[in-house]
Short mmCIF file of C-alpha atoms in Angstrom, two decimals:
data_model
loop_
_atom_site.label_atom_id
_atom_site.label_comp_id
_atom_site.label_asym_id
_atom_site.label_seq_id
_atom_site.Cartn_x
_atom_site.Cartn_y
_atom_site.Cartn_z
CA MET A 62 8.61 12.44 -2.71
CA LEU A 63 4.95 11.47 -1.25
CA SER A 64 2.66 10.34 -3.89
CA GLU A 65 -0.94 11.35 -3.74
CA GLU A 66 -1.86 7.92 -3.01
CA LEU A 67 0.53 7.65 -0.10
CA LEU A 68 -0.58 10.89 1.29
CA ALA A 69 -4.19 9.86 1.28
CA ILE A 70 -3.68 7.05 3.83
CA LEU A 71 -1.01 8.85 5.83
CA ALA A 72 -2.27 9.77 9.42
CA CYS A 73 -0.98 11.40 12.63
CA PRO A 74 0.53 8.36 14.81
CA ALA A 75 -0.90 9.73 17.87
CA CYS A 76 -4.63 10.51 17.00
CA LYS A 77 -4.74 8.85 13.45
CA THR A 78 -6.35 12.06 11.98
CA ALA A 79 -5.26 12.72 8.19
CA VAL A 80 -2.21 14.73 7.92
CA ILE A 81 -1.87 17.44 5.01
CA LEU A 82 1.62 18.25 3.32
CA LYS A 83 3.14 21.81 3.53
CA GLN A 84 5.82 23.29 1.69
CA ASP A 85 6.90 19.57 0.89
CA ARG A 86 8.79 19.60 4.19
CA TRP A 87 6.01 19.05 6.87
CA LEU A 88 2.81 16.87 7.63
CA ILE A 89 0.60 18.60 9.73
CA CYS A 90 -2.23 16.83 11.60
CA GLN A 91 -5.52 18.28 10.72
CA ASN A 92 -6.88 17.65 14.24
CA PRO A 93 -6.91 21.10 15.97
CA SER A 94 -6.82 19.68 19.33
CA CYS A 95 -3.68 17.65 18.50
CA GLY A 96 -1.51 20.11 16.51
CA ARG A 97 1.43 17.75 15.86
CA LYS A 98 3.62 18.51 12.98
CA TYR A 99 6.14 16.05 11.45
CA PRO A 100 9.07 17.08 9.60
CA ILE A 101 10.26 15.42 6.27
CA LYS A 102 14.12 15.16 6.79
CA ASP A 103 16.50 14.04 3.97
CA GLY A 104 13.19 12.88 2.08
CA ILE A 105 11.88 10.87 4.89
CA PRO A 106 8.67 11.73 6.95
CA VAL A 107 9.67 11.48 10.54
CA MET A 108 6.44 9.95 11.89
CA LEU A 109 7.47 9.33 15.52
CA ILE A 110 5.11 11.12 18.09
CA GLU A 111 7.94 12.51 20.06
CA GLU A 112 8.97 14.25 16.87
CA GLY A 113 5.40 15.69 16.15
CA ASP A 114 5.40 16.87 19.88
CA LYS A 115 8.25 18.98 19.48
CA TYR A 116 6.07 21.24 17.04
CA VAL A 117 2.63 21.63 18.54
CA ASN A 118 3.21 24.99 19.85
CA VAL A 119 4.80 26.22 16.52
CA SER A 120 2.40 27.85 14.15
CA GLU A 121 2.33 26.68 10.57
CA GLU A 122 3.32 30.10 9.53
CA ASP A 123 6.52 29.91 11.64
CA LEU A 124 7.40 26.19 10.52
CA ALA A 125 8.94 27.55 7.19
CA ALA A 126 11.61 29.42 9.12
CA LEU A 127 12.78 26.40 11.24
CA ASP A 128 15.71 24.46 10.31
CA VAL A 129 15.18 20.90 11.38
CA MET B 147 22.39 4.61 27.02
CA THR B 148 18.84 4.43 28.02
CA GLU B 149 18.27 1.26 29.92
CA ASP B 150 14.62 -0.49 30.64
CA THR B 151 15.10 -2.87 33.66
CA SER B 152 11.55 -4.28 33.35
CA SER B 153 12.54 -7.00 31.29
CA GLN B 154 13.24 -10.04 33.58
CA GLY B 155 15.88 -7.87 35.39
CA ARG B 156 18.06 -7.32 32.25
CA PRO B 157 18.73 -3.92 31.13
CA ARG B 158 17.32 -3.22 27.74
CA ALA B 159 18.77 -0.91 25.30
CA SER B 160 16.73 0.78 22.95
CA ALA B 161 16.62 -0.85 19.32
CA ARG B 162 17.26 2.49 17.75
CA GLU B 163 20.58 2.67 19.86
CA VAL B 164 21.76 -0.76 18.77
CA PHE B 165 20.92 -0.83 15.38
CA GLY B 166 22.18 2.82 14.63
CA GLU B 167 25.52 1.54 15.40
CA ARG B 168 25.01 -1.70 13.28
CA ALA B 169 23.45 -0.57 10.28
CA ALA B 170 26.10 -0.98 8.06
CA TYR B 171 26.69 -4.51 9.03
CA TYR B 172 22.97 -5.58 8.51
CA VAL B 173 23.40 -4.77 5.00
CA THR B 174 25.64 -7.79 4.30
CA SER B 175 24.53 -10.03 7.20
CA THR B 176 24.25 -13.41 5.56
CA ALA B 177 20.96 -14.22 7.81
CA HIS B 178 19.26 -11.04 6.73
CA THR B 179 19.85 -11.36 3.05
CA ASP B 180 18.58 -14.93 2.95
CA ALA B 181 17.17 -15.20 -0.65
CA GLN B 182 15.31 -18.48 0.16
CA VAL B 183 13.47 -16.89 2.97
CA LEU B 184 12.52 -13.57 0.96
CA GLY B 185 11.41 -15.84 -1.82
CA ARG B 186 9.03 -17.68 0.41
CA LEU B 187 7.63 -14.54 1.69
CA VAL B 188 7.13 -13.40 -1.96
CA ASP B 189 5.35 -16.68 -2.68
CA LEU B 190 3.05 -16.42 0.46
CA SER B 191 2.18 -12.61 -0.04
CA GLY B 192 -0.14 -13.40 -3.03
CA LEU B 193 0.78 -9.87 -4.16
CA SER B 194 -0.14 -8.42 -7.66
CA PRO B 195 0.88 -5.05 -9.12
CA ASP B 196 -2.21 -3.22 -7.88
CA MET B 197 -1.59 -4.03 -4.19
CA SER B 198 -0.03 -1.90 -1.40
CA VAL B 199 2.59 -3.30 1.23
CA LEU B 200 3.87 -1.91 4.55
CA ASP B 201 7.04 -3.46 5.67
CA ILE B 202 7.43 -2.93 9.31
CA GLY B 203 10.95 -2.81 10.95
CA THR B 204 12.31 -2.68 7.42
CA GLY B 205 15.77 -2.01 8.68
CA THR B 206 18.10 -1.78 5.62
CA GLY B 207 15.19 -2.63 3.27
CA HIS B 208 15.71 -6.19 2.23
CA THR B 209 12.31 -7.39 2.69
CA ALA B 210 10.53 -4.16 1.11
CA LEU B 211 12.80 -4.54 -1.86
CA ALA B 212 12.07 -8.16 -2.28
CA LEU B 213 8.57 -7.56 -2.45
CA ALA B 214 8.61 -4.15 -4.50
CA PRO B 215 8.74 -6.04 -8.04
CA HIS B 216 5.28 -7.90 -7.28
CA ALA B 217 3.45 -4.99 -5.71
CA GLY B 218 2.12 -1.63 -6.57
CA THR B 219 3.49 0.55 -3.95
CA VAL B 220 5.72 -0.47 -0.96
CA ILE B 221 6.36 1.58 2.28
CA GLY B 222 9.04 0.55 4.58
CA LEU B 223 9.05 1.74 8.24
CA ASP B 224 11.83 1.83 10.71
CA PRO B 225 12.58 3.62 13.89
CA THR B 226 16.42 4.06 13.04
CA PRO B 227 17.25 6.84 10.43
CA GLU B 228 20.90 4.97 9.89
CA MET B 229 19.01 1.89 8.70
CA LEU B 230 16.92 3.89 6.47
CA ALA B 231 19.72 5.74 4.85
CA GLU B 232 21.20 2.33 4.15
CA ALA B 233 17.77 1.20 2.82
CA GLU B 234 17.58 4.15 0.42
CA ALA B 235 20.98 3.43 -1.03
CA LEU B 236 19.89 -0.11 -1.66
CA ARG B 237 16.74 1.16 -3.41
CA ARG B 238 18.71 3.35 -5.53
CA GLU B 239 21.10 0.66 -6.41
CA ARG B 240 18.21 -1.78 -7.55
CA GLY B 241 16.24 1.02 -9.27
CA TYR B 242 12.82 0.68 -7.62
CA ASP B 243 10.68 3.63 -7.79
CA ASN B 244 7.64 2.10 -6.03
CA VAL B 245 9.51 1.94 -2.41
CA SER B 246 9.63 4.78 0.12
CA TRP B 247 10.62 5.01 3.56
CA MET B 248 9.32 6.34 6.88
CA LEU B 249 10.32 6.65 10.31
CA GLY B 250 8.02 5.41 12.70
CA ASP B 251 7.12 3.27 15.54
CA VAL B 252 5.10 -0.06 15.37
CA ALA B 253 3.27 0.76 18.44
CA ASP B 254 1.79 4.13 16.89
CA LEU B 255 1.59 3.57 13.03
CA PRO B 256 1.01 6.78 10.92
CA TRP B 257 -1.79 5.30 8.84
CA ALA B 258 -5.80 5.33 8.58
CA ALA B 259 -7.33 1.91 9.33
CA ASN B 260 -7.72 -0.39 6.32
CA SER B 261 -4.85 1.08 4.37
CA PHE B 262 -2.79 -1.82 3.03
CA HIS B 263 -3.26 -5.30 1.37
CA VAL B 264 -0.01 -6.66 2.87
CA VAL B 265 1.77 -6.19 6.02
CA ALA B 266 5.23 -7.77 6.49
CA CYS B 267 7.44 -7.94 9.25
CA ARG B 268 10.69 -9.75 9.05
CA ARG B 269 13.36 -10.36 11.87
CA ALA B 270 11.93 -7.51 13.79
CA ALA B 271 8.99 -8.72 16.24
CA HIS B 272 11.45 -9.86 18.81
CA HIS B 273 12.40 -6.30 19.51
CA PHE B 274 8.88 -5.01 19.96
CA LEU B 275 8.21 -3.85 23.60
CA ASP B 276 4.47 -4.45 23.38
CA ILE B 277 3.67 -7.35 21.04
CA GLU B 278 0.06 -7.36 21.42
CA ARG B 279 -0.12 -3.46 20.85
CA ALA B 280 2.16 -3.93 17.82
CA LEU B 281 -0.06 -6.84 16.38
CA GLY B 282 -3.20 -4.71 17.03
CA GLU B 283 -1.69 -1.86 15.14
CA MET B 284 -0.51 -3.99 12.04
CA CYS B 285 -4.23 -5.47 12.16
CA ARG B 286 -5.80 -1.93 12.22
CA VAL B 287 -3.68 -0.78 9.14
CA LEU B 288 -4.57 -4.01 7.21
CA ARG B 289 -7.43 -4.06 4.91
CA ARG B 290 -10.19 -6.42 5.84
CA GLY B 291 -8.95 -9.91 4.17
CA GLY B 292 -5.59 -8.39 4.08
CA ARG B 293 -2.45 -10.57 4.85
CA LEU B 294 -0.07 -10.33 7.52
CA MET B 295 3.44 -12.01 7.17
CA ILE B 296 5.70 -12.58 10.03
CA ASP B 297 9.23 -13.98 9.72
CA ASP B 298 11.13 -14.15 12.93
CA ARG B 299 13.50 -15.97 15.34
CA THR B 300 11.50 -18.49 17.46
CA VAL B 301 11.72 -21.05 20.19
CA PRO B 302 10.67 -24.79 20.37
CA ASN B 303 8.11 -25.75 22.85
CA ASP B 304 10.73 -26.45 25.42
CA PRO B 305 10.79 -24.35 28.55
CA ASP B 306 14.54 -24.74 29.18
CA LEU B 307 15.57 -24.12 25.60
CA ASP B 308 13.04 -21.02 25.53
CA VAL B 309 14.85 -19.64 28.19
CA LEU B 310 18.34 -20.50 27.02
CA LEU B 311 17.72 -19.08 23.46
CA ASN B 312 16.08 -15.97 24.69
CA GLN B 313 19.19 -15.41 26.91
CA LEU B 314 21.36 -16.05 24.11
CA ASP B 315 19.65 -13.42 21.81
CA TRP B 316 19.53 -10.87 24.69
CA LEU B 317 23.48 -11.18 24.97
CA HIS B 318 23.71 -11.02 21.17
CA ASP B 319 21.62 -7.72 21.35
CA HIS B 320 20.24 -6.00 24.34
CA SER B 321 17.44 -4.57 22.79
CA HIS B 322 16.06 -8.25 22.33
CA VAL B 323 12.49 -8.47 24.10
CA ARG B 324 11.54 -12.03 23.15
CA ASP B 325 11.54 -14.88 20.64
CA TYR B 326 7.84 -16.35 20.64
CA SER B 327 7.01 -20.01 19.94
CA ALA B 328 4.94 -20.98 17.16
CA ASP B 329 1.96 -21.61 19.80
CA GLU B 330 2.43 -18.22 21.12
CA TRP B 331 2.22 -16.67 17.54
CA ARG B 332 -0.93 -18.34 16.92
CA ALA B 333 -2.52 -17.33 20.08
CA LEU B 334 -1.26 -13.46 19.64
CA CYS B 335 -2.68 -13.44 16.14
CA GLU B 336 -5.90 -14.81 16.95
CA ARG B 337 -6.40 -12.55 19.74
CA ALA B 338 -5.61 -9.60 17.29
CA GLY B 339 -8.32 -10.71 15.04
CA LEU B 340 -6.29 -12.51 12.38
CA HIS B 341 -6.95 -15.98 11.03
CA VAL B 342 -3.52 -17.81 10.92
CA GLU B 343 -3.18 -19.63 7.36
CA ARG B 344 0.23 -21.10 7.74
CA VAL B 345 3.29 -21.46 10.14
CA GLU B 346 6.46 -22.84 8.81
CA GLY B 347 9.05 -23.39 11.06
CA TYR B 348 12.90 -23.66 9.77
CA THR B 349 16.36 -23.63 11.09
CA ARG B 350 19.55 -22.16 10.21
CA HIS B 351 23.09 -24.00 11.19
CA ARG B 352 25.50 -21.21 12.09
CA HIS B 353 28.84 -20.63 13.46
CA LEU B 354 28.98 -19.18 17.02
CA SER B 355 30.20 -15.87 15.57
CA SER B 356 26.85 -15.19 14.27
CA LEU B 357 25.84 -14.55 18.02
CA THR B 358 28.91 -13.06 19.04
CA GLU B 359 30.16 -10.45 16.22
CA GLY B 360 30.28 -6.89 17.70
CA VAL B 361 29.27 -8.09 21.29
CA SER B 362 31.18 -6.98 24.29
CA THR B 363 33.91 -9.50 25.84
CA GLU B 364 31.79 -10.08 28.98
CA ASP B 365 28.76 -11.07 26.88
CA VAL B 366 30.82 -13.25 24.74
CA ALA B 367 32.12 -15.07 27.82
CA GLU B 368 28.43 -15.38 28.99
CA ILE B 369 27.34 -16.75 25.84
CA ARG B 370 30.12 -19.23 26.02
CA ARG B 371 29.15 -20.32 29.40
CA LEU B 372 25.36 -20.91 28.57
CA LEU B 373 26.60 -23.16 25.74
CA ALA B 374 29.22 -24.98 27.83
CA ALA B 375 26.52 -25.83 30.39
CA LEU B 376 24.04 -27.70 27.95
CA SER B 377 23.16 -30.94 28.65
CA PRO B 378 23.69 -33.84 25.86
CA GLU B 379 20.14 -33.78 25.26
CA GLN B 380 20.04 -30.04 24.69
CA GLU B 381 23.24 -30.24 22.45
CA GLY B 382 21.30 -32.85 20.33
CA GLN B 383 18.16 -30.46 20.21
CA LEU B 384 20.37 -27.31 19.07
CA GLY B 385 22.32 -29.74 16.71
CA LEU B 386 25.49 -28.51 18.36
CA GLU B 387 28.78 -29.28 16.71
CA ARG B 388 32.32 -28.81 17.68
CA ARG B 389 34.13 -28.22 14.47
CA ALA B 390 37.72 -27.18 13.94
CA ASP B 391 36.62 -23.52 13.21
CA GLY B 392 34.45 -23.54 16.38
CA LEU B 393 30.92 -24.18 17.74
CA TRP B 394 28.13 -24.58 15.27
CA PHE B 395 24.33 -24.78 16.15
CA ASP B 396 20.90 -24.36 15.01
CA HIS B 397 18.88 -21.20 15.30
CA TYR B 398 15.08 -21.43 15.14
CA TYR B 399 12.72 -19.41 12.83
CA LEU B 400 9.36 -19.14 11.61
CA ILE B 401 7.37 -17.79 8.68
CA LEU B 402 3.88 -17.09 9.46
CA SER B 403 0.90 -15.85 7.42
CA ALA B 404 -2.41 -14.74 8.58
CA ARG B 405 -5.48 -12.93 7.40
CA ARG B 406 -7.48 -10.18 8.88
CA ILE B 407 -11.01 -11.40 9.38
CA SER B 408 -12.69 -8.79 11.73
#
């Protein structure tokens, strides 16, 4: 699992804005004009821009229902 | 297979495709578990237990796990999920709890600037599609004064051998982009804002099978054709030997350490 220390330096690979952890399953870019969301799969954050692109238009509330 | 034909007319497969298929092989590959090289990287790293390390192109995690006992935290980054699954299995086997893995691309690193004391990149840079961008990103996430350590295949300062060795490496692995000479590495690092501390070249004498294993019949034939066409002088430069069990020759490598100055 991601430690506080690692989370503090993690950033969106596209815009380099800080990300926050949601439900231990998503890392969400805090830049409102970016909106990329990165899933954690099998305990490994998928910090690829093309992965973040997939969820730009998914609201944070709807992420929980997604099976990724 | 996705192909990129921009590289000197040769179709290029993505590293993710090639290494997804080969992940299990890389766990036991002799060249990639070379204890001497890993030991040298540990020595040059200057790590202490309060320091953070990023290992780029970590693959099955050999470098990250070698640095782990000397560092505070280690992150291994790779674009290939199959490689990281193998890395996680090795991590559990060795019992390090200060190492974690992330999927990501060196061209777009997912960290804030000034994040790491050490960035390592072993046997991966020859796959990077844009080496200047990759070095720019590695330099960005390094703290000021932080250290970059590269270990990679290289080529001597000889134009014909440069072309030949790069051709052989592309035939071995179609996601190969380029093995850079020591002079190229120095120039690339300096342009990225790094001060090169040390460049150490070394060779490994290996059986031809280290290039041909897992390679298509056509590509093996081309590798053999290129080696058969070497001049006696080139054979000497490569230390080429015809032994009872086949051809052996030298593979060129370098280790480089540099510090972020700007």
